[in-house]
Short mmCIF file of C-alpha atoms in Angstrom, two decimals:
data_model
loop_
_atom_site.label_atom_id
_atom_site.label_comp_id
_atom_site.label_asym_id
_atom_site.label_seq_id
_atom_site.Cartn_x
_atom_site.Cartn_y
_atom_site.Cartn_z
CA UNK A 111 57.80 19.81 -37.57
CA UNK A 112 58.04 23.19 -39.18
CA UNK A 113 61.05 25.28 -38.17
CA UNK A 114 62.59 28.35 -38.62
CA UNK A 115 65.98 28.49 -37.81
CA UNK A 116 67.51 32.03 -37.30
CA UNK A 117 70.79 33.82 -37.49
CA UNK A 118 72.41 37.02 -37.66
CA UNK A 119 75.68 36.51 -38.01
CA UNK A 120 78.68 38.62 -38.55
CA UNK A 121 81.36 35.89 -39.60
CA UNK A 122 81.61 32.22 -39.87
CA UNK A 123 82.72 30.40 -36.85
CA UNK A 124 81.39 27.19 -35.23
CA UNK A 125 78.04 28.49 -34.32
CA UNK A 126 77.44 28.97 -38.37
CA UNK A 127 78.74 25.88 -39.25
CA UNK A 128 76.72 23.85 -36.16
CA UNK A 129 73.52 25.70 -37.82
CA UNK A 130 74.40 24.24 -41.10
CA UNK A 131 75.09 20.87 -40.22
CA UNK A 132 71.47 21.04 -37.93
CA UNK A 133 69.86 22.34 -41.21
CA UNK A 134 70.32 19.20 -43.14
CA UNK A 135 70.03 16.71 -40.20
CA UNK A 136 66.45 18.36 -39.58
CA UNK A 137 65.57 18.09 -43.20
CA UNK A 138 67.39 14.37 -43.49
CA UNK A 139 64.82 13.58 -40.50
CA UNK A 140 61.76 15.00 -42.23
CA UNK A 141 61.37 18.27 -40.70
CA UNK A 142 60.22 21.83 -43.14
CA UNK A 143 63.07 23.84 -42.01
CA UNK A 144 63.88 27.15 -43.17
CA UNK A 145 66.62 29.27 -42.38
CA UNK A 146 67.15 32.89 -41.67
CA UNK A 147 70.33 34.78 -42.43
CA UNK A 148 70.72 38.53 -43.33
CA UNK A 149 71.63 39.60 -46.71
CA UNK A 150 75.54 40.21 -47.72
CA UNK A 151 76.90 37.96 -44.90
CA UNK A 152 79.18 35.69 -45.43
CA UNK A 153 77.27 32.65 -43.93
CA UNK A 154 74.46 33.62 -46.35
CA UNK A 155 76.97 33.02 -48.70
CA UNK A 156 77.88 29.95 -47.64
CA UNK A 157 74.52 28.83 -47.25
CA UNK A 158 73.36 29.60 -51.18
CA UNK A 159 76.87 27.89 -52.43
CA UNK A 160 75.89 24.95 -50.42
CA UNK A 161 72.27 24.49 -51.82
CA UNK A 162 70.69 24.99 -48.37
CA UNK A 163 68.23 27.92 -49.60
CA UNK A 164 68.08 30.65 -47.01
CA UNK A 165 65.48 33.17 -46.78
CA UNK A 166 67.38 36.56 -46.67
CA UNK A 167 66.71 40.20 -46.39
CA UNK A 168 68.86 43.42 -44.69
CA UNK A 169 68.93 43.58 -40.88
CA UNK A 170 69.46 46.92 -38.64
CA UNK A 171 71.30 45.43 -35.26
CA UNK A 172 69.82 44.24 -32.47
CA UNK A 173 66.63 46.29 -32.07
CA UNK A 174 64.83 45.93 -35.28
CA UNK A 175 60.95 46.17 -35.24
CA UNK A 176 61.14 45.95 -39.17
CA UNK A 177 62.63 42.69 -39.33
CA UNK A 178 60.36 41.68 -36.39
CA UNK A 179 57.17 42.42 -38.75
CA UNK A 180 58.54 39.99 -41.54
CA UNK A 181 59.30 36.92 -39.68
CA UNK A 182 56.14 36.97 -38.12
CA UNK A 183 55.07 37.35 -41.72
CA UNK A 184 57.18 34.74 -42.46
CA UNK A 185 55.81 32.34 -40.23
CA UNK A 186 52.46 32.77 -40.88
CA UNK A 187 53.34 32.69 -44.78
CA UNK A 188 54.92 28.99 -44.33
CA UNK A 189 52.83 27.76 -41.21
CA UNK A 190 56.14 27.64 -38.55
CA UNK A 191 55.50 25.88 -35.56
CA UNK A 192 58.77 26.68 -33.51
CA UNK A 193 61.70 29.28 -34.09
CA UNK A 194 64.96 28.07 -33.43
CA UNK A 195 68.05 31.42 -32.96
CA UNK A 196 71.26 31.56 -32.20
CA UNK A 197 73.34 34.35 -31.08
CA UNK A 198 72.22 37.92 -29.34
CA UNK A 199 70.51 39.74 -32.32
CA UNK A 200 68.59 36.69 -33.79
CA UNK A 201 67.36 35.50 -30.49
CA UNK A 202 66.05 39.57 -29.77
CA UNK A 203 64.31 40.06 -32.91
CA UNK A 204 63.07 36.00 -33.19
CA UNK A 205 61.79 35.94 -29.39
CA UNK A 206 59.87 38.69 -30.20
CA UNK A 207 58.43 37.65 -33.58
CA UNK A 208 57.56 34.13 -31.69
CA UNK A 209 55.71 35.70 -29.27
CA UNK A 210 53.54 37.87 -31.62
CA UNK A 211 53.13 35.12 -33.82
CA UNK A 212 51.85 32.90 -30.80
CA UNK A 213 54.30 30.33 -31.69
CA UNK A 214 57.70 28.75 -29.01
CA UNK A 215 60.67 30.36 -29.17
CA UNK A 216 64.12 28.04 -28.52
CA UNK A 217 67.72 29.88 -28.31
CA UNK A 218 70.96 28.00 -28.28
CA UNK A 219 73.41 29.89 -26.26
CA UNK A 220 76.77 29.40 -27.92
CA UNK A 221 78.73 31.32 -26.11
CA UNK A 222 79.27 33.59 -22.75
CA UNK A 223 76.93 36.28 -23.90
CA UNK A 224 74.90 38.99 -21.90
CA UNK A 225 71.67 37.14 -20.46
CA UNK A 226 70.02 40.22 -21.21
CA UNK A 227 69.24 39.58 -25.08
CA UNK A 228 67.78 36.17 -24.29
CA UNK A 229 64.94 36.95 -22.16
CA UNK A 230 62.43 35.93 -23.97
CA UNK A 231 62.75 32.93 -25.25
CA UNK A 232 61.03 30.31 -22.72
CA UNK A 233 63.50 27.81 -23.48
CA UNK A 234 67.25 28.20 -23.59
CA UNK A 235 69.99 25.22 -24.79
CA UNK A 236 73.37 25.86 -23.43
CA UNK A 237 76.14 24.08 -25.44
CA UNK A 238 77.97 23.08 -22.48
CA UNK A 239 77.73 23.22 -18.59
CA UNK A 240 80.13 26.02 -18.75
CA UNK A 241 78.02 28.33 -20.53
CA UNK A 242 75.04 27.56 -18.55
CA UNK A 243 76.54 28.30 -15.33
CA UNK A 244 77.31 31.75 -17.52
CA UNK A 245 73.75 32.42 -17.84
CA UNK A 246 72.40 31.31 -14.08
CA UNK A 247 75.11 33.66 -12.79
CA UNK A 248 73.30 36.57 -14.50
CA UNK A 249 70.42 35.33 -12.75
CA UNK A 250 68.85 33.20 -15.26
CA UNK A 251 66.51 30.41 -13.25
CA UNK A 252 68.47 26.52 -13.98
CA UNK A 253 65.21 25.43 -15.11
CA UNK A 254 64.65 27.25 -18.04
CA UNK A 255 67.95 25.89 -19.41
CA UNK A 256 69.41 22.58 -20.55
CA UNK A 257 72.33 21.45 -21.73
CA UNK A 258 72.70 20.03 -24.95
CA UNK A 259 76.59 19.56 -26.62
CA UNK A 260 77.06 19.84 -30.39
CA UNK A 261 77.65 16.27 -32.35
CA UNK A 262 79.01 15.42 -35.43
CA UNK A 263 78.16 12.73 -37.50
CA UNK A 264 80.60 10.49 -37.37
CA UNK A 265 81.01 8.94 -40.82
CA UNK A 266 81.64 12.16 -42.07
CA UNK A 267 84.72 12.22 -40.21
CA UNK A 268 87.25 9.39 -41.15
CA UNK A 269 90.95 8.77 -39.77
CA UNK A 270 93.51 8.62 -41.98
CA UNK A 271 97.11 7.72 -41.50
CA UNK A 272 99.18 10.36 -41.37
CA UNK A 273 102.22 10.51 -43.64
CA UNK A 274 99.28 9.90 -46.37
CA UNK A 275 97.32 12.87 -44.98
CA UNK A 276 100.10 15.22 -45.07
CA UNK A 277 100.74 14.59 -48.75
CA UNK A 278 97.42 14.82 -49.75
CA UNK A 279 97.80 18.69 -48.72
CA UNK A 280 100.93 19.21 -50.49
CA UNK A 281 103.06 18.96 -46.70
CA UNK A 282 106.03 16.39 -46.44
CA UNK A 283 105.19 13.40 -44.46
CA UNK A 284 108.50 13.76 -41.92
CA UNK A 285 107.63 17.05 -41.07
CA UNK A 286 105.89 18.03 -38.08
CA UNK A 287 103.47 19.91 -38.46
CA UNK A 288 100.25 21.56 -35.71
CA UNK A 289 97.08 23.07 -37.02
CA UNK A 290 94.46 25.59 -35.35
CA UNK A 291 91.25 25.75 -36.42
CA UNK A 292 88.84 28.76 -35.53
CA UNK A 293 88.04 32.41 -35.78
CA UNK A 294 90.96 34.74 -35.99
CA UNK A 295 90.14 36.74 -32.99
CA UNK A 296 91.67 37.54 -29.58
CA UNK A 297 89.83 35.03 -27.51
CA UNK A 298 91.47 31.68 -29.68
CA UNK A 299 94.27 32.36 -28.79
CA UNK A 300 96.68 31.95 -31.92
CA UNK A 301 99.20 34.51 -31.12
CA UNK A 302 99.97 32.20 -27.88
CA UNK A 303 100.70 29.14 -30.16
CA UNK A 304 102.84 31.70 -32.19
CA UNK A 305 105.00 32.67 -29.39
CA UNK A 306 105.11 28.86 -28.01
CA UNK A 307 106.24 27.70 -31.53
CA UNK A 308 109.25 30.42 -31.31
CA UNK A 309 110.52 28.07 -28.47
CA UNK A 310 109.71 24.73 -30.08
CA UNK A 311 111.83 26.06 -33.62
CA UNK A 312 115.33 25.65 -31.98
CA UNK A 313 114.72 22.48 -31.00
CA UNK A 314 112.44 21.10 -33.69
CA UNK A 315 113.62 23.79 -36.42
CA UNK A 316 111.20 22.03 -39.49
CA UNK A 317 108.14 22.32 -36.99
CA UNK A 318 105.10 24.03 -39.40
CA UNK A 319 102.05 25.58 -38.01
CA UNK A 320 99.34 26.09 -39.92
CA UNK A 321 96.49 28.72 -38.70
CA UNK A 322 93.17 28.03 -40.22
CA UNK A 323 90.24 30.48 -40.08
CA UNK A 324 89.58 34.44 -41.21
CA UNK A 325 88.62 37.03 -38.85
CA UNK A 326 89.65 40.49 -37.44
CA UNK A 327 93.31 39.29 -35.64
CA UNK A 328 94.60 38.65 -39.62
CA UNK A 329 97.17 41.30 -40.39
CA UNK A 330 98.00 41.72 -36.35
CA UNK A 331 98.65 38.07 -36.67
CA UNK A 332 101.06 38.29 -39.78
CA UNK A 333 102.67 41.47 -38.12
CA UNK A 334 103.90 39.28 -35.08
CA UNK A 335 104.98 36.33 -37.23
CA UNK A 336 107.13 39.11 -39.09
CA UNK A 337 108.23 40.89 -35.78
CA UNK A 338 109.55 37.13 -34.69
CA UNK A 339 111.00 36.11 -37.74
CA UNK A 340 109.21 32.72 -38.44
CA UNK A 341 107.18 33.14 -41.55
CA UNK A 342 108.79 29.89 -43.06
CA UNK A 343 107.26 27.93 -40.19
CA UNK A 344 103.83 29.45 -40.07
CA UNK A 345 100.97 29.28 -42.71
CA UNK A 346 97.75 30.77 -42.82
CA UNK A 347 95.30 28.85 -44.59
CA UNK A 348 92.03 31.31 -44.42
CA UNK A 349 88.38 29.89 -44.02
CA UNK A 350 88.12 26.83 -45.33
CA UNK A 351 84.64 25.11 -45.82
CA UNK A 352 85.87 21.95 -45.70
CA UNK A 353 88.89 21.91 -42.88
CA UNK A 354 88.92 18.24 -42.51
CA UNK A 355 91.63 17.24 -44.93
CA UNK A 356 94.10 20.16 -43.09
CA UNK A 357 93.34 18.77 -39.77
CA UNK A 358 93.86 15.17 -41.02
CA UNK A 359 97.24 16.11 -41.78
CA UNK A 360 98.39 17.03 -38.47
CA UNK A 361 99.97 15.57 -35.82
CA UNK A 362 98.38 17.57 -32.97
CA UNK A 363 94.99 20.12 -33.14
CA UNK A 364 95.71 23.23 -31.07
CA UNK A 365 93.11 24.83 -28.90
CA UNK A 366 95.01 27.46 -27.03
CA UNK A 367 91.95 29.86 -26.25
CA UNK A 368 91.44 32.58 -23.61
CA UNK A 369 87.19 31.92 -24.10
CA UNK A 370 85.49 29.22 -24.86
CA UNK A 371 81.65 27.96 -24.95
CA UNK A 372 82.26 24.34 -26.33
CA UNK A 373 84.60 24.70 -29.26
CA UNK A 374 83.34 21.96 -32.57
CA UNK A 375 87.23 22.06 -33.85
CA UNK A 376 88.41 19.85 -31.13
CA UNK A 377 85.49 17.25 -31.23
CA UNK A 378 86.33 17.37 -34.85
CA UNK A 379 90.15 16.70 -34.71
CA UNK A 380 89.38 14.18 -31.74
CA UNK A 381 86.90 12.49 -34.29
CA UNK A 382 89.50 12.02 -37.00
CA UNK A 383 91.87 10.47 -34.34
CA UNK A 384 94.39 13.56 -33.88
CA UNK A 385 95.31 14.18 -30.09
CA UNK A 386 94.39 17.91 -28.85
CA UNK A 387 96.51 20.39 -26.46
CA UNK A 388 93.89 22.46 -25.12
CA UNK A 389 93.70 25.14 -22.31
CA UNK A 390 91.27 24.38 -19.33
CA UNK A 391 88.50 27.06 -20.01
CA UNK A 392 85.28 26.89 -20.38
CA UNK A 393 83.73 24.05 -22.05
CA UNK A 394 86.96 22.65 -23.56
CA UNK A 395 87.40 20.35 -20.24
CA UNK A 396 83.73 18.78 -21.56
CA UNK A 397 85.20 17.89 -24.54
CA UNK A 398 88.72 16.88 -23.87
CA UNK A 399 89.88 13.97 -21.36
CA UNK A 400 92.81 15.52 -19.76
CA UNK A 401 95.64 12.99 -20.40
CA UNK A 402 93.11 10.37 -22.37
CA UNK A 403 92.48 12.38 -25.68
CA UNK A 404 94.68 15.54 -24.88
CA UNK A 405 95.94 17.73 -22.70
CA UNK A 406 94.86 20.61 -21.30
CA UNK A 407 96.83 23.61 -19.99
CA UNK A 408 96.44 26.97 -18.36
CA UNK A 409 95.22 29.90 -20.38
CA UNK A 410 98.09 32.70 -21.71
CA UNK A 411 101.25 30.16 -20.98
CA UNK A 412 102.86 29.52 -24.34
CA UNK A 413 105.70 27.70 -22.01
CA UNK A 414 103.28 24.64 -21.15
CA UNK A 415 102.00 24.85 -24.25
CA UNK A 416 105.18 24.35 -26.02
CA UNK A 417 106.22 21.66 -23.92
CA UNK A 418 102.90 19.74 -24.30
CA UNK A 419 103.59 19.99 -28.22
CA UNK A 420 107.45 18.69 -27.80
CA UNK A 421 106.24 16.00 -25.22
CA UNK A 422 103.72 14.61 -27.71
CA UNK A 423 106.04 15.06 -31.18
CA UNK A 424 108.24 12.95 -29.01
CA UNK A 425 106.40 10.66 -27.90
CA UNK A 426 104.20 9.81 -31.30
CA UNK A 427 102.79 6.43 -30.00
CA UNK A 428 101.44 8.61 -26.99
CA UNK A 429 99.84 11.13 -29.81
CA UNK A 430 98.05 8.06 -31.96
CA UNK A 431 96.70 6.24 -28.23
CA UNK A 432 95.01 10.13 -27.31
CA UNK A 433 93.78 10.02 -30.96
CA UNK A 434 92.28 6.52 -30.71
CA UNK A 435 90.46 7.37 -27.13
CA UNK A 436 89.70 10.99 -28.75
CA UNK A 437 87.47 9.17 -31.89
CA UNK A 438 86.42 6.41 -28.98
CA UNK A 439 85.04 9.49 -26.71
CA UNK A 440 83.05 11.54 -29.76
CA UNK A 441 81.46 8.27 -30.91
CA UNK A 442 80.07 7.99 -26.61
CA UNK A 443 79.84 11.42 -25.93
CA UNK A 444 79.28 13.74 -29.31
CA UNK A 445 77.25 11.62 -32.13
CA UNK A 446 75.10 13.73 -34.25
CA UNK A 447 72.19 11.29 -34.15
CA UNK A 448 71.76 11.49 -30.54
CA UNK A 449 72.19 14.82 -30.14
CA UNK A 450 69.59 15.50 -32.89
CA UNK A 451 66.76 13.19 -31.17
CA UNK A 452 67.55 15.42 -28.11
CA UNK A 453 67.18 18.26 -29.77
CA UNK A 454 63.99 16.94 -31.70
CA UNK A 455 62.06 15.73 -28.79
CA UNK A 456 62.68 19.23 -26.90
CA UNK A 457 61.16 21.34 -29.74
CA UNK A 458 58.17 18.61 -29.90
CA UNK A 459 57.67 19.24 -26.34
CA UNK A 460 57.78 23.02 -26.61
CA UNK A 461 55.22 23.29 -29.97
CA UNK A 462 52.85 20.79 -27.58
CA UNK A 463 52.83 23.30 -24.95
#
């Protein structure tokens, strides 16, 4: 198949990196793909420094005729058969550059979005149940959506024992220490694990966590670790391309977010056998078994989520049985391969039409 895959992103977060990943699975599988992504982002960025060749030219927002007339350019140019976007503007100015082009439009919805930027495509993949019910709320008919979870691939993702992790990033093997991996923005929730960990110091007072990820909630982030007095016990890491050895390292993977579509970071820690505390929103109870690979607490309660962080440093053969169900569940529920044949054998159905 020949696919154009299209983006418009702003940052890098787990939609950018799930693009990525689907970028070389669809070329591993024999598929011309070519992606889209504006010039001066960073994920265009990340996509030249990883060799993955992105076509790339300046955007103007949402509503952009200009950008419409290239990619149907573009497609005619390299014969696409299907366009593949993600996120609001990419799915507006793709849909419309399908249908002119007389070729299928598919858009992934990562996220609880407004439904009305994606009403064109035909074809809609929600990345969890969550968000679909999102999008049918706002009137969007069931049947033009399915649900489709992210994967991994799996032997990209390999357990290590702990102590061994921890001194491979420079962290001393005794010491506790909790990660969060993500966007720095309101909806992840990190200034809730910040406050939780202000309870959890008196008790546990060489507790570290680390805060992985860049985003707009950076210096209001520092400001509150000042205001509480707890810099020695908090480090921010900034994006890192390559989280894994970080999250290897920990003893628990926080997920203490207000929003969330699906969330890759815990289906990653889960796959490197790390237990995950977790809030019960969204899509997050998809991906984590309550009591079996994590736990998952109310939203905005940095109580519960302190206490499910003592309870499991306590408890550490607890932490490595959740980790071993957590890698058990990803390999059932969240392997790449499947996923892509899924994903594959919709878009062959859609360029058939």
């Amino acid at each position: 198949m020949r696919i154009l895959e299209l983006i418009t992103p702003s940052h890098i977060g787990g939609a950018e990196m799930y693009v990525a990943r689907l970028v070389r699975e669809l070329r591993k599988a024999g598929d011309e793909v070519t992606v889209f992504s504006p010039t001066g982002r960073p994920f265009t960025k990340y996509l030249h420094d990883h060799e993955l060749d992105p076509v790339s030219w300046k955007t103007s927002g949402k509503v952009d005729p200009v950008s419409v007339f290239r990619l149907v350019r573009l497609i005619r140019e390299r014969n696409i058969e299907l366009i593949h976007t993600h996120l609001t503007s990419a799915t507006f100015i793709g849909a419309l550059a399908a249908r002119a082009a007389g070729i299928p439009c598919v858009a992934t919805l990562h996220g609880f979005t407004s439904a009305f930027w994606y009403r064109f495509p035909p074809r809609l993949i929600a990345v969890s149940n969550a968000v679909k019910s999102h999008f049918v709320a706002q009137d969007v008919p069931e049947t033009r959506i399915s649900v489709l979870h992210n994967g991994i691939t799996l032997a990209d993702y390999v357990p290590q024992v702990l102590a061994a992790a921890k001194v491979e990033v420079a962290h001393l093997p005794g010491d506790p220490l909790v990660g969060i991996f993500g966007r720095l923005v309101p909806e992840k929730g990190q200034d809730v694990a910040l406050d939780a960990l202000t309870q959890l110091l008196p008790i546990i007072p060489n507790l570290k966590l680390i805060i992985v990820g860049d985003g707009r909630c950076r210096e209001e982030l520092g400001m509150q670790v000042e205001r509480l007095g707890i810099g020695r016990n908090v480090e921010f890491c900034g994006f890192q391309s390559d989280p894994r050895p970080l999250m290897r390292a920990c003893d628990i993977v926080l997920m203490p977010s207000r929003k969330e579509g699906f969330c890759l970071s815990a289906i990653e820690a889960m796959a490197l056998a790390r237990p995950v505390v977790a809030t019960n929103v969204g899509g997050l109870p998809e991906v984590v078994g309550d009591g079996v690979t994590g736990i998952l607490l109310p939203p905005e309660n940095p109580a519960a989520l302190a206490e499910a962080i003592q309870q499991l440093l306590r408890h550490p053969e607890r932490a490595a049985a959740m980790g071993k169900a957590g890698r058990a569940r990803v390999t059932q529920l969240f392997d790449q391969r499947q996923q892509l044949r899924l994903l594959r054998e919709l878009f062959a159905t859609e360029i058939a039409k």
